[in-house]
CSV table of C-alpha atoms and ligand atoms in Angstrom, one decimal:
chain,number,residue,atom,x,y,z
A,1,UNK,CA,-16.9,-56.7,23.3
A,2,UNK,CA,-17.5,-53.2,25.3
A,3,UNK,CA,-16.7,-52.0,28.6
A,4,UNK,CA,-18.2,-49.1,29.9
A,5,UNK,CA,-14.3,-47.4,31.3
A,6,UNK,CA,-11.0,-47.8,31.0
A,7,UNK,CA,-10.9,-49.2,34.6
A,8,UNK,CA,-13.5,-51.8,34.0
A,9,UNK,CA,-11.4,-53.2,30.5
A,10,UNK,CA,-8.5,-53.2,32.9
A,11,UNK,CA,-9.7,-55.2,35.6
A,12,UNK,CA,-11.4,-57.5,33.1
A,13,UNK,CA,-7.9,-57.8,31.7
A,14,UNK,CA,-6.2,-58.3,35.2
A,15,UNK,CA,-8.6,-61.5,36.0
A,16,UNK,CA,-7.9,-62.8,33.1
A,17,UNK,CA,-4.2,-62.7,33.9
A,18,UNK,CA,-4.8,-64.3,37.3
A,19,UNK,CA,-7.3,-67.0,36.7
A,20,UNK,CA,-5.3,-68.1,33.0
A,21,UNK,CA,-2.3,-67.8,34.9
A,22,UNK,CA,-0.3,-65.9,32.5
A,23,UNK,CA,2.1,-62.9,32.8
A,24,UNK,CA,-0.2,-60.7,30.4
A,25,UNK,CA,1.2,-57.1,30.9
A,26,UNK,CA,-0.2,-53.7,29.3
A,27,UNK,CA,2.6,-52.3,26.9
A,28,UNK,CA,0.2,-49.3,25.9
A,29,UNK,CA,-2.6,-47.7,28.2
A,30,UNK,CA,-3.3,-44.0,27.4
A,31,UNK,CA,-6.8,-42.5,27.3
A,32,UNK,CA,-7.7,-43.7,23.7
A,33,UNK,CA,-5.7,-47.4,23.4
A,34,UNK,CA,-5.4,-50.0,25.6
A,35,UNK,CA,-2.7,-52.8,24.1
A,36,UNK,CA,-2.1,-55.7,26.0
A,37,UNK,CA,0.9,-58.4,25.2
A,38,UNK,CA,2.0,-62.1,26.9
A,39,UNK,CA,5.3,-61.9,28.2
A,40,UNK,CA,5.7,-65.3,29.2
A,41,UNK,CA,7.1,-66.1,25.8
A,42,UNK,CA,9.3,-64.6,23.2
A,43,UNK,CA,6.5,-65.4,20.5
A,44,UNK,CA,3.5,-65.9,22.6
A,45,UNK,CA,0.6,-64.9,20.0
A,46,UNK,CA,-1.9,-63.3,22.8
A,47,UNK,CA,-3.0,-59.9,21.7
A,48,UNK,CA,-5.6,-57.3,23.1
A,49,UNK,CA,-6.6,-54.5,21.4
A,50,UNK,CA,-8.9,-51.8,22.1
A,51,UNK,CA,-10.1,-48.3,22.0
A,52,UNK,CA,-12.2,-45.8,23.0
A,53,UNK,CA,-15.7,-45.5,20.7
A,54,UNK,CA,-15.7,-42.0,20.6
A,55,UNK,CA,-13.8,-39.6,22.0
A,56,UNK,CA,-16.4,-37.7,24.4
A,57,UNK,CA,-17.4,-41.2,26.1
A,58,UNK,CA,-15.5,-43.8,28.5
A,59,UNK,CA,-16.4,-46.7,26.7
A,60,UNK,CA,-13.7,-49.0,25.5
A,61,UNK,CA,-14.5,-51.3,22.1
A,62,UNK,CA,-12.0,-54.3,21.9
A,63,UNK,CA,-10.6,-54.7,18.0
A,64,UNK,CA,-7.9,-57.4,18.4
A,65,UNK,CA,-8.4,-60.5,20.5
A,66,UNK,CA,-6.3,-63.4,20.2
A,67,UNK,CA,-6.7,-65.5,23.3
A,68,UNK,CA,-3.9,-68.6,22.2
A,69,UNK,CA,-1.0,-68.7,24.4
A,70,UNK,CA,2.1,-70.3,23.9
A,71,UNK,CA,3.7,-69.7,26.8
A,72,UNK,CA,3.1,-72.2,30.2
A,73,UNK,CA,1.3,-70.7,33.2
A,74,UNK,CA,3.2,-69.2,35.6
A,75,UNK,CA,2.2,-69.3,39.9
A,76,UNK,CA,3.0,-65.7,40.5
A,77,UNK,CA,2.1,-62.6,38.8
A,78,UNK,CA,2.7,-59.2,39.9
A,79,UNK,CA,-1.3,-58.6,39.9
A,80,UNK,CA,-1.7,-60.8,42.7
A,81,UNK,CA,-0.6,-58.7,45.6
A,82,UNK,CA,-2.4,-58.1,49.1
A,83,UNK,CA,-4.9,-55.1,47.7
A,84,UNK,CA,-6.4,-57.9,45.5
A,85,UNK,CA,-6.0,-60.5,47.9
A,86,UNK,CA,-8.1,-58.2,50.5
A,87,UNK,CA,-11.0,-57.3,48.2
A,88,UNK,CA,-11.2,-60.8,46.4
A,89,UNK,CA,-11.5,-62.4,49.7
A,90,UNK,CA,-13.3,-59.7,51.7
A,91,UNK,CA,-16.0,-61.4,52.7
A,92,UNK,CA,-14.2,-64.4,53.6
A,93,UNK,CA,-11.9,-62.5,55.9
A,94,UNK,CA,-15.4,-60.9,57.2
A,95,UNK,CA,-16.8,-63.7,58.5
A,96,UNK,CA,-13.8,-65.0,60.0
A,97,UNK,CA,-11.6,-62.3,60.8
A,98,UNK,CA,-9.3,-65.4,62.5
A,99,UNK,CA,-8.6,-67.1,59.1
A,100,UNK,CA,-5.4,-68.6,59.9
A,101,UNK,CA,-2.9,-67.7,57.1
A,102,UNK,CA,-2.0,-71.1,55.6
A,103,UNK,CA,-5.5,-72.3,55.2
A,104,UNK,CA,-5.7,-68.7,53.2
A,105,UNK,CA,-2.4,-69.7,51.8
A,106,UNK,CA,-3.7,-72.7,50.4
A,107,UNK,CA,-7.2,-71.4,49.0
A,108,UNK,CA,-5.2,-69.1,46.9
A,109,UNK,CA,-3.2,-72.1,45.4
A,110,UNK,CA,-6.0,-74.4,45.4
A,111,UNK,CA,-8.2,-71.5,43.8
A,112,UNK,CA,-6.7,-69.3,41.7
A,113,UNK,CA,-3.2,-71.9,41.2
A,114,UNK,CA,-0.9,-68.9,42.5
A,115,UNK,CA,1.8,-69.0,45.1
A,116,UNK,CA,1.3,-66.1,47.9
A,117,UNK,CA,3.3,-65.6,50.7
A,118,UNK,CA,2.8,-65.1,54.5
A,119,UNK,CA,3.4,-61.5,54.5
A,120,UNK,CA,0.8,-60.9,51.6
A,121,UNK,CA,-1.7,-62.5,53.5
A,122,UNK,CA,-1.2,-60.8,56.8
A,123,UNK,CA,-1.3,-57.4,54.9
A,124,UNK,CA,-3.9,-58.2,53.4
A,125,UNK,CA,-6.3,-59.3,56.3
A,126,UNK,CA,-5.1,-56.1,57.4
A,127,UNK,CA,-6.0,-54.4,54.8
A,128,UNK,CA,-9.3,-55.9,54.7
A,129,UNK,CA,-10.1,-55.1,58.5
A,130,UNK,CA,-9.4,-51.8,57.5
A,131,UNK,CA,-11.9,-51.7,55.2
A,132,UNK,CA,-14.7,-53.3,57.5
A,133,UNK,CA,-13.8,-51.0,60.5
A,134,UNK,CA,-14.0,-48.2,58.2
A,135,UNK,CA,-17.4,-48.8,56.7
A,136,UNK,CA,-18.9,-49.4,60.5
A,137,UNK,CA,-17.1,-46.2,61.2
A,138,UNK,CA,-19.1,-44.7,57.8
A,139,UNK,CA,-22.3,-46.5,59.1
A,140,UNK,CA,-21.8,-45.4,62.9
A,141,UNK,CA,-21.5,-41.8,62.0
A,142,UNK,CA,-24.5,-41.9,59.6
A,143,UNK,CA,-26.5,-42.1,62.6
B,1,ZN,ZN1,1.2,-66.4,26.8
């Protein structure tokens, strides 16, 4: 399995995190490694492994992959925070910039089983109009 950066492997690893639930954290991320461990358990097996191919390209090959977990899911990881929760549901918050926060609440929970609170979600809708005003001011001054 090869991704074509470091930031790409990352954010693959991230979702993974969120959407299996489990507290997956990197314990070694340099240029050349990437090492990622479960710390929801003592002896949790999970393992990733990977490196760069070569050293004058980006892309990372994983080597080690062991997807078993021992550990149970958790519903709140560091991962999930309001710069994720403003991009993942951008267009959501798009088309109805009046979302009301416990019905975003409950999405979360409902999709993603993890526990946000209030506060994230009002940062992140603000975070999120920020985006959208910035790309009509980007499109307003193209003209
Ligand atoms: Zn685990």
């Amino acid at each position: 399995m090869q991704f074509a950066n470091k930031d790409e492997l990352k954010e693959a690893i991230r979702e993974y995190a969120i959407v299996q639930g489990r507290n997956v954290k990197l314990v070694k991320n340099d240029n050349k490694r990437i090492q990622a461990k479960c710390v929801g358990h003592t002896k949790c097996p999970f393992i990733l492994f990977a490196s760069k191919i070569d050293k004058d390209e980006q892309t990372f090959s994983i080597k080690t992959l062991s997807l078993e977990h021992e550990c149970t899911r958790v519903d709140k990881l560091k991962y999930i925070n309001s710069r994720w929760l403003s991009k993942r549901f951008a267009d959501k918050i798009r088309k109805n910039p009046e979302w009301d926060v416990g019905a975003f609440q409950s999405e979360v929970l409902e999709k993603y089983h993890m526990n946000v609170s209030r506060h994230q979600i009002y940062r992140a809708k603000s975070l999120s109009k920020v985006i959208i005003e910035g790309s009509y001011v980007e499109q307003y001054a193209r003209l």
